[in-house]
XYZ file of C-alpha atoms in Angstrom:
501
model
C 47.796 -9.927 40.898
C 44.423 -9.205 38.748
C 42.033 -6.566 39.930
C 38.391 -6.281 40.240
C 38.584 -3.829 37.056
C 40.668 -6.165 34.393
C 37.802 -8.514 35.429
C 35.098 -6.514 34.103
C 34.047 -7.265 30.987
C 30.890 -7.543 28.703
C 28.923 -10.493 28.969
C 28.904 -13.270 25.972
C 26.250 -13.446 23.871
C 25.881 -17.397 23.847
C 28.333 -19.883 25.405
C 28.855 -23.611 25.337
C 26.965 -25.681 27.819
C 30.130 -27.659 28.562
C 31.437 -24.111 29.660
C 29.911 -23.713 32.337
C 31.255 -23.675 35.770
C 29.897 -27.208 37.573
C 29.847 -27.694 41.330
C 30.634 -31.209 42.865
C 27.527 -31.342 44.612
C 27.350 -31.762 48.598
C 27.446 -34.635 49.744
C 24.549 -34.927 52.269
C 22.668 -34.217 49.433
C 24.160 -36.931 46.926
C 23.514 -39.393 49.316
C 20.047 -38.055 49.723
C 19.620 -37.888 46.298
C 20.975 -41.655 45.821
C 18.070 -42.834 48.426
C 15.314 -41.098 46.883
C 16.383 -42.894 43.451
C 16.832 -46.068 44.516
C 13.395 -45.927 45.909
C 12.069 -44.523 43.145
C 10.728 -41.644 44.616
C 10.327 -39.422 41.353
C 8.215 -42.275 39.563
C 5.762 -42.295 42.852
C 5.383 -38.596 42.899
C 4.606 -38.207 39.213
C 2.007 -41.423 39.282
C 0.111 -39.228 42.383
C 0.758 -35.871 41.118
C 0.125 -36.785 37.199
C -4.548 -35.712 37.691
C -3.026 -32.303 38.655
C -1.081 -31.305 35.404
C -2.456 -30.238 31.541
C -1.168 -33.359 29.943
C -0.489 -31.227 26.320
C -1.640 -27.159 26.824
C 0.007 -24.402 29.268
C 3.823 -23.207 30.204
C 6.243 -25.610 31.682
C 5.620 -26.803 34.978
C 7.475 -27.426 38.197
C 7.816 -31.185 38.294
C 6.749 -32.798 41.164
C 9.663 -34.524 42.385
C 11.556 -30.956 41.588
C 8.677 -29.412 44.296
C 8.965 -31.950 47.247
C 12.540 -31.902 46.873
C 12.497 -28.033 47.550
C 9.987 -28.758 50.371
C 13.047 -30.944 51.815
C 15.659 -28.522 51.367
C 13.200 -26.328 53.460
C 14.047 -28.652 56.631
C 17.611 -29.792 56.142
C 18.611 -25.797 55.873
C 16.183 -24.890 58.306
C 14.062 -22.684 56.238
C 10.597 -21.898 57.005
C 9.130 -19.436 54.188
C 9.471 -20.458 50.651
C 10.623 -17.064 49.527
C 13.770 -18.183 51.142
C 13.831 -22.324 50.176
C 13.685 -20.281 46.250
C 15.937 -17.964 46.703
C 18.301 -20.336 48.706
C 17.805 -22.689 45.721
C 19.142 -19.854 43.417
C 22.420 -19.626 45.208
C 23.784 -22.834 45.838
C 24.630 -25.069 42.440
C 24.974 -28.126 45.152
C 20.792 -27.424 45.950
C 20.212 -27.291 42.052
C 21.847 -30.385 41.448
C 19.954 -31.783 44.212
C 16.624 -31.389 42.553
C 18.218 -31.432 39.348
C 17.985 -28.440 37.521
C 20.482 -27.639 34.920
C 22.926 -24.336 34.962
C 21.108 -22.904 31.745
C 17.454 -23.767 33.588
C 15.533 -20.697 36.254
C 15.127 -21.729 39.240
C 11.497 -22.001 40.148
C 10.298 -18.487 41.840
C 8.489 -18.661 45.688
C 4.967 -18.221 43.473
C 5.711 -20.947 41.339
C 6.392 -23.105 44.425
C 3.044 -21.826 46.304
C 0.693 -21.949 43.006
C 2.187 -26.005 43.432
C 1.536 -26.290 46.830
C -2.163 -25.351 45.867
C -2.909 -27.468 43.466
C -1.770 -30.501 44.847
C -4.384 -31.645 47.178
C -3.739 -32.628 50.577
C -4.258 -36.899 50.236
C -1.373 -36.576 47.973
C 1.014 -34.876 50.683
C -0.253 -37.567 52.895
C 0.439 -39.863 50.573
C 4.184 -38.954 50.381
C 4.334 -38.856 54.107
C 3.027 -42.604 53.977
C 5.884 -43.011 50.832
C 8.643 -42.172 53.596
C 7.181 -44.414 56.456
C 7.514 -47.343 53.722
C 10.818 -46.229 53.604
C 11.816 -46.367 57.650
C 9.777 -49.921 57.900
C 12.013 -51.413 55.183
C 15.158 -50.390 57.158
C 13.703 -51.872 60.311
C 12.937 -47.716 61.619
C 9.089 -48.343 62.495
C 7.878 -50.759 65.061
C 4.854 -49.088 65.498
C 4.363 -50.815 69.419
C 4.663 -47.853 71.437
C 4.041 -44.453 71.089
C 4.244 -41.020 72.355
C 1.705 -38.715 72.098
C 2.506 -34.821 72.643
C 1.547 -31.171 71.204
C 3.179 -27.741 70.296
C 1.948 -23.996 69.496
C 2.940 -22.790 66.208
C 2.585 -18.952 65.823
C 0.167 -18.256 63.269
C 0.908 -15.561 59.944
C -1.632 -13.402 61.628
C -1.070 -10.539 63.794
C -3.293 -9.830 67.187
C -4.037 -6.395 66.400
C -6.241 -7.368 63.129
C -8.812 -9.429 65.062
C -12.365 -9.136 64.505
C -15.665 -9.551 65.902
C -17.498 -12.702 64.816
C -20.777 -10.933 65.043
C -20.195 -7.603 63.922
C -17.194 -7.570 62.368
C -15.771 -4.933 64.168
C -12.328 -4.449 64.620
C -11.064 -4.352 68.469
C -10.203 -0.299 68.856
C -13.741 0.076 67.252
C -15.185 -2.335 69.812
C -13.040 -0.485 72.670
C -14.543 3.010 71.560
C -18.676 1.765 70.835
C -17.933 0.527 74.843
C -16.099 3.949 75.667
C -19.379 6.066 74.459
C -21.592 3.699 75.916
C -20.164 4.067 79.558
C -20.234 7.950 78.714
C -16.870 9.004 77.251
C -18.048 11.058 74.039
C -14.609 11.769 72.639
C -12.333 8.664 74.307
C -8.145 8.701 74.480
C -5.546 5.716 73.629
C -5.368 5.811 77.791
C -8.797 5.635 78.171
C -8.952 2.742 76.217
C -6.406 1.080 77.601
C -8.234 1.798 81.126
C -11.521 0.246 79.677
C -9.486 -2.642 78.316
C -8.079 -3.447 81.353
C -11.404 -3.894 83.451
C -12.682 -6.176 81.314
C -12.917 -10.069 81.872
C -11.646 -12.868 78.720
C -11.085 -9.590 76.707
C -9.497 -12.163 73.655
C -12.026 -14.725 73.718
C -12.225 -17.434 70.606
C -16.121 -17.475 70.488
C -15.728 -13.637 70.365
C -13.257 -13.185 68.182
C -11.381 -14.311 64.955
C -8.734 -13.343 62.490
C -9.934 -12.221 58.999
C -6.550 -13.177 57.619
C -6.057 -16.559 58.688
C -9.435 -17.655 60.004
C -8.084 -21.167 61.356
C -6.065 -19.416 64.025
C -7.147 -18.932 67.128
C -5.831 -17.219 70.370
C -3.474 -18.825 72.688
C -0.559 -18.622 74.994
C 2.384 -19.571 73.720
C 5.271 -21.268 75.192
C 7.311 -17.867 76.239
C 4.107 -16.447 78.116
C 3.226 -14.379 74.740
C -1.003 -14.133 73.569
C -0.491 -14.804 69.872
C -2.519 -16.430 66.738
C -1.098 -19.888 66.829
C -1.881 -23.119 65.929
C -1.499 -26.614 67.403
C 1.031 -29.104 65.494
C 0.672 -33.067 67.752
C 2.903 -35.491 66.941
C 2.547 -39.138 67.452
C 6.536 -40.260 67.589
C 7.225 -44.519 67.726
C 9.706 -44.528 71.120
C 11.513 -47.820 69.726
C 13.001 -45.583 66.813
C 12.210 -41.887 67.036
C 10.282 -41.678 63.805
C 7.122 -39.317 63.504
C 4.040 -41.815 62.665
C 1.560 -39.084 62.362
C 1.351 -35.577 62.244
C -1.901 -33.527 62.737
C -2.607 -29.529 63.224
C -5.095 -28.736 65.826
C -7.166 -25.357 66.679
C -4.747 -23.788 69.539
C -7.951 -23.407 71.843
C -8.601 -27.194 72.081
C -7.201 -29.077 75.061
C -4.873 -32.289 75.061
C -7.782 -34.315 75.566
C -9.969 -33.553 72.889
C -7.445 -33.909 70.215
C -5.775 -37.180 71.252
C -7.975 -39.429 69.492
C -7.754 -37.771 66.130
C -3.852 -38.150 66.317
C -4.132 -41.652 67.677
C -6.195 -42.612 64.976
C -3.877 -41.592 62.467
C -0.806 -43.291 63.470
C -2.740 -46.632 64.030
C -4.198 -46.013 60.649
C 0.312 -45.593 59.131
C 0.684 -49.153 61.302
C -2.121 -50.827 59.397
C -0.975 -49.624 55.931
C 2.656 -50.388 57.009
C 1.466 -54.084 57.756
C -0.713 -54.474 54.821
C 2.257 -53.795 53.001
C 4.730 -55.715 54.283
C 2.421 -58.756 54.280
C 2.091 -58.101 50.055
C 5.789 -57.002 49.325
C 7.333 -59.686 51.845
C 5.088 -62.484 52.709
C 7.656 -65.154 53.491
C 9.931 -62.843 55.571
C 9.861 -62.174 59.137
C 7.489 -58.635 59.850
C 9.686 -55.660 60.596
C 6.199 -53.688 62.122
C 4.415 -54.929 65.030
C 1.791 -57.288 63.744
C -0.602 -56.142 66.727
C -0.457 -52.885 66.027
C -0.092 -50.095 68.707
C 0.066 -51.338 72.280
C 1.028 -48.599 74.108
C 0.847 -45.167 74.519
C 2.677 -42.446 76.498
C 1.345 -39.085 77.237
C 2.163 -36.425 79.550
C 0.001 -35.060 82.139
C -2.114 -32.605 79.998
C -3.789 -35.968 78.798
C -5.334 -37.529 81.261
C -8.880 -37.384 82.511
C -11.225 -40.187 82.961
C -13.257 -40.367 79.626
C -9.768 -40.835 78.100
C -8.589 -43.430 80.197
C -11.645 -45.377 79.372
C -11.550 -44.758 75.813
C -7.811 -46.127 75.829
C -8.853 -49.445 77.597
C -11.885 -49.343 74.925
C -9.362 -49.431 72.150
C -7.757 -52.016 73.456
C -4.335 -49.786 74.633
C -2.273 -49.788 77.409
C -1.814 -46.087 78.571
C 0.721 -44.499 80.610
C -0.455 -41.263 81.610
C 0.553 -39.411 84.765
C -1.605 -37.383 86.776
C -2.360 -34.438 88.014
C -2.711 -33.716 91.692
C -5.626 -33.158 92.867
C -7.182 -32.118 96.464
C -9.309 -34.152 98.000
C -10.874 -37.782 96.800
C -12.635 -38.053 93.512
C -16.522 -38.889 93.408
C -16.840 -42.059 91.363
C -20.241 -42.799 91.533
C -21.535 -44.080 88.543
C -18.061 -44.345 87.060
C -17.126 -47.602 87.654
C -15.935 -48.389 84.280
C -13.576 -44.994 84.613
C -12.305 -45.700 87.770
C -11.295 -49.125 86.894
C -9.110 -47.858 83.866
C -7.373 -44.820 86.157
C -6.444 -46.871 88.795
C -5.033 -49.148 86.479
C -3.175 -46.924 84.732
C -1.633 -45.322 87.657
C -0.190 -48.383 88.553
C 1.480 -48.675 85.289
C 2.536 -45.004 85.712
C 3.890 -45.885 89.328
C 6.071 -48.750 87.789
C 10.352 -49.014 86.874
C 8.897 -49.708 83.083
C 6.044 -46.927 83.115
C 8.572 -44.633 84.351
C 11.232 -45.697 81.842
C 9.369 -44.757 78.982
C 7.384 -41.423 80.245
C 11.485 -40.352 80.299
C 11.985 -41.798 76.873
C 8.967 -40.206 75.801
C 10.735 -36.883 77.415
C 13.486 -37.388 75.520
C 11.882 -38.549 71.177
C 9.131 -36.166 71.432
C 10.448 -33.220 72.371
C 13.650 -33.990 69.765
C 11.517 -34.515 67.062
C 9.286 -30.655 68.121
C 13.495 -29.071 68.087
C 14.344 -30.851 65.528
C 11.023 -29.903 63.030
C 10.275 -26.376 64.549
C 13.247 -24.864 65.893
C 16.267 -25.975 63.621
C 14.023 -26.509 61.056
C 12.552 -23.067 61.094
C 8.450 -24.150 61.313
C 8.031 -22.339 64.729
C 6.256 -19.629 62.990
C 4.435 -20.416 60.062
C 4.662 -18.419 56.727
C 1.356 -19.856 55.081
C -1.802 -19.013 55.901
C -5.257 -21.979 56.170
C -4.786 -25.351 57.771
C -4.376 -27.052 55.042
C -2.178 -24.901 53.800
C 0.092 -25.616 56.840
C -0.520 -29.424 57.228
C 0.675 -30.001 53.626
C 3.910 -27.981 53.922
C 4.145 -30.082 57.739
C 3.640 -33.080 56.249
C 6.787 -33.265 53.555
C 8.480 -31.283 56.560
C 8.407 -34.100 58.862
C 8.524 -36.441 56.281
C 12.091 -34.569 56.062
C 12.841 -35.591 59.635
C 12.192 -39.438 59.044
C 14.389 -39.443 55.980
C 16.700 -38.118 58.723
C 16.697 -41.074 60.365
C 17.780 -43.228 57.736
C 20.895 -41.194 56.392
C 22.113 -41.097 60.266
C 21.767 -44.670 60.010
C 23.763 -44.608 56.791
C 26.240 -41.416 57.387
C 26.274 -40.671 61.078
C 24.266 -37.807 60.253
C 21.056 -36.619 59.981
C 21.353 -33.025 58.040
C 24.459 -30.912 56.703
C 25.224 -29.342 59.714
C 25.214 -32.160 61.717
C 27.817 -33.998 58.715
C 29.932 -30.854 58.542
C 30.463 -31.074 62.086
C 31.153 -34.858 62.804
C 33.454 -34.003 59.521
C 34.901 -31.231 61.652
C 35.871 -33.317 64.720
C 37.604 -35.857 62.305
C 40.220 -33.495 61.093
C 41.301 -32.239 65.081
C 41.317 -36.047 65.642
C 43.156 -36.242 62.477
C 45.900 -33.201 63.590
C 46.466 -34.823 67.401
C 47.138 -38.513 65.867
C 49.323 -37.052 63.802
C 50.806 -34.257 65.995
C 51.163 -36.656 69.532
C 53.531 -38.879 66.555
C 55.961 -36.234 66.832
C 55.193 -34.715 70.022
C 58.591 -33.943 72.149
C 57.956 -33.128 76.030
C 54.160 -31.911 76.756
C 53.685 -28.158 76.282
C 50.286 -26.525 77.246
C 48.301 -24.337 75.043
C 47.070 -21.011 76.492
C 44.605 -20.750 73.417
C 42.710 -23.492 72.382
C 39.103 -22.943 70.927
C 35.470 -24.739 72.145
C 35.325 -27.197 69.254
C 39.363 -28.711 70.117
C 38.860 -28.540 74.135
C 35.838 -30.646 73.618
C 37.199 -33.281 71.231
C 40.565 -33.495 73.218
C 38.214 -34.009 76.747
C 36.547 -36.931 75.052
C 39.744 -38.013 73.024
C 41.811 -40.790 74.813
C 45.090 -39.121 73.259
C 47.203 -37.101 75.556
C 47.527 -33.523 76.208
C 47.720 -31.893 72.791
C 51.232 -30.571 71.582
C 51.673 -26.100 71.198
C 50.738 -27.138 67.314
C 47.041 -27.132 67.907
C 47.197 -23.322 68.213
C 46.303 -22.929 64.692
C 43.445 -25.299 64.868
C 41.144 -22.298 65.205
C 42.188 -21.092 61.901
C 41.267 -24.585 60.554
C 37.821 -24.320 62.335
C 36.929 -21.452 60.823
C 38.636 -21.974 57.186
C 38.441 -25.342 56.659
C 34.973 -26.381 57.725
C 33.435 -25.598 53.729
C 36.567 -26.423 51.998
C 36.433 -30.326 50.240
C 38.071 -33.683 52.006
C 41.214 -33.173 49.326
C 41.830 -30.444 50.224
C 41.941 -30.147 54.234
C 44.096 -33.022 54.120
C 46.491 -31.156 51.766
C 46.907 -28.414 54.730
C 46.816 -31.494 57.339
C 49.921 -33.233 55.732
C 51.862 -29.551 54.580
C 51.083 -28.451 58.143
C 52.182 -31.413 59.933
C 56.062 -31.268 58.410
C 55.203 -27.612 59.602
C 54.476 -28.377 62.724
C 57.361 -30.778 63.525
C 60.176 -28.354 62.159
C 58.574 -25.941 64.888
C 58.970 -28.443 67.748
C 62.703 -29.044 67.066
């Protein structure tokens, strides 16, 4: 046996580059990578990106496709900051062969990665959002008929006790004390001015009050009840296919109804491009994207009001928006035109179809808010400016469409989600081959979460007294390669058969 001492030794001057230890890669990521390059993703990048390098002076860059790659490993590890997308990129040799960086290369540091961010404007993010919608309407992944319209806070890098006053500038304890001496308290206490603050009426006001650190945030309640600096991410999600056809951050103090045309806009704007460029890459063949654009959209209650309900039928869009209750009967004179498109509308609402997609609409948008912001770590954001945020959103959703297609291809839609559909093959793997050799059914006293739930759904029967040690395989085996689980599966099967005789 060799010990941590004997191991210890000075470190070589030079050493072969064919001496190095090399990784396999994951293979989430290969297949990842093998998408990007058969789209040609790196060529597209650099083309956009090429205005915003020094074509001969300064130190070696980041490359672009290097940079939105690391933008994508910030989703499919569910990383938020980029402190921890470099550092995580430092650690794994699968991630640096992902974005191709060799074993004698650095690893680009979190300011390398922001100074990028920078000085890559925001039409070129947009532009790579656009690249991966190309992508999803070549697959058949955009329809671009219907779709859902909904919003969701995201809590700001800014902290509630640093606001200031627009006017003055004053911060809020010196606000609370210039009140305190004005009402007559010469020398006030931390209780009196918690006693003053109380009495007062829209204390955290928007027109009042702003952040000096992050001036686009603005005061709001968030979904847990909490006052916070937040912003407001909407998404407009296609419900024939899930995918995200536009992504916009809002001011957290404006309400549904004021921001739904901005989002609307853009994802009719994605449909038009996606048509235009079917029409000039495939003119013969049979359009994957609705040819008449958006149709219909989906909202929840926070939506509706009468101006928007006109406005929809204006555009030339069915709507299906519920409503909120009201007391009493509505005053529509002079609205004519508004009362035509609400009534109409609430008979769509009222109908087996309308209904049928406010649950799908339920179900996509709210996957594709968990699937962005809470998995993929964006709840609270790290950077500070809109458009700061919007361009890290963008490639970050962007991240969830490319989703879509390796599910389509894999069965999966991130690592996690591959390592555990691997996961359930091998205990499908241990009762085919276990129930083969199986003498009269024995029940197991200990059998963990992951096995009870694959043997409810399994049509095998009840699972022989080997299965005790899946456990150990679900928490040994889950990082080790295919070769070798299937090593232990096939020395632990003659195992597990001598044990039953």
């Amino acid at each position: 046996m060799g010990t941590r001492k004997q191991r210890e030794k000075q470190d070589e001057i030079w050493i072969a580059h064919s001496e190095l230890a090399a990784a396999p890669g994951h293979p989430f990521y290969q297949r990842l990578n093998e998408l990007l390059e058969a789209e040609r993703f790196d060529e597209f990048v650099e083309r956009r990106c090429a205005k915003f390098y020094a074509e001969k002076y300064g130190r070696p860059s980041l490359t672009p496709g290097i940079y939105f790659r690391a933008l994508l490993i910030g989703y499919f590890e569910g990383i938020g900051a980029e402190r921890g997308i470099a550092w995580r990129l430092a650690d794994s040799l699968a991630l640096r062969r992902f974005v191709g960086i060799a074993l004698d290369e650095y690893t680009p540091d979190h300011s390398t990665i922001s100074r990028t961010r920078r000085l890559i404007d925001l039409d070129t993010h947009r532009e790579v959002f656009a690249w991966v919608l190309g992508v999803l309407a070549d697959r058949g992944l955009l329809k671009g008929q219907r779709i859902a319209i909904d919003a969701t806070t995201l809590e700001a890098n800014a902290a509630m006790r640093s606001i200031v006053r627009r006017d003055t500038g004053e911060s809020y304890e010196e606000f609370l004390r210039g009140l305190a001496k004005a009402s007559g308290i010469t020398t006030p206490t931390r209780e009196d001015l918690a006693r003053l603050d109380r009495k007062r009426k829209k204390r955290t006001s928007n027109k009042a009050w702003k952040s000096p650190a992050d001036e686009d945030a603005r005061i709001a309640k968030m979904k847990d009840g909490r006052t916070h600096l937040a912003h407001k991410a909407e998404h407009a999600v296609d419900l024939d296919t899930g995918a995200v056809l536009a992504v916009t951050l809002q001011g957290a103090d404006k309400g549904d109804t004021t921001t739904l045309d901005e989002t609307l806009s853009e994802a009719g704007m994605a449909v038009a491009e996606q048509i235009g460029r079917e029409a000039e890459l495939r003119p013969k063949n049979k359009p994957k994207v609705n040819l008449d654009g958006i149709e219909e959209t989906i909202a929840d209650k926070g939506y509706h009001s009468g101006a928007v309900m006109k406005r929809m039928k204006a555009y030339g869009v069915r709507s299906y928006i519920p409503e909120k209750k009201q007391t009493g009967r509505r005053n529509w004179a002079g609205k004519a035109g508004e009362q035509q498109a609400v009534y109409a509308n609430r008979r769509r609402v009222r109908g087996e179809y309308g209904k049928s997609l406010l649950r799908r609409r339920g179900e996509l948008v709210e996957r594709s808010f968990a699937h962005c912001y809470e998995t993929g770590g964006m709840r609270r954001c790290h950077l500070r400016g809109r458009d700061n945020i919007l361009k890290r959103q963008l490639v970050h959703v962007g991240a969830f469409n490319l989703s879509l297609v390796l599910r389509k291809r894999l069965g999966a839609g991130t690592p996690r989600e591959l390592r555990n559909r691997f996961a359930r093959l091998v205990v499908r793997v241990v009762l085919r081959f276990s129930n083969r050799n199986r003498q009269p059914r024995h029940r197991c006293r200990r059998i963990s979460g992951l096995v009870a739930k694959c043997v409810s759904r399994s049509p095998h029967p009840a699972p022989s007294p080997a299965l005790q040690k899946i456990s150990y395989m679900h928490h040994g085996l889950l990082g080790s390669s295919r070769g070798t689980t299937f090593d232990w599966l096939t020395s632990n099967r003659i195992r597990f058969s001598r044990s039953q005789q």
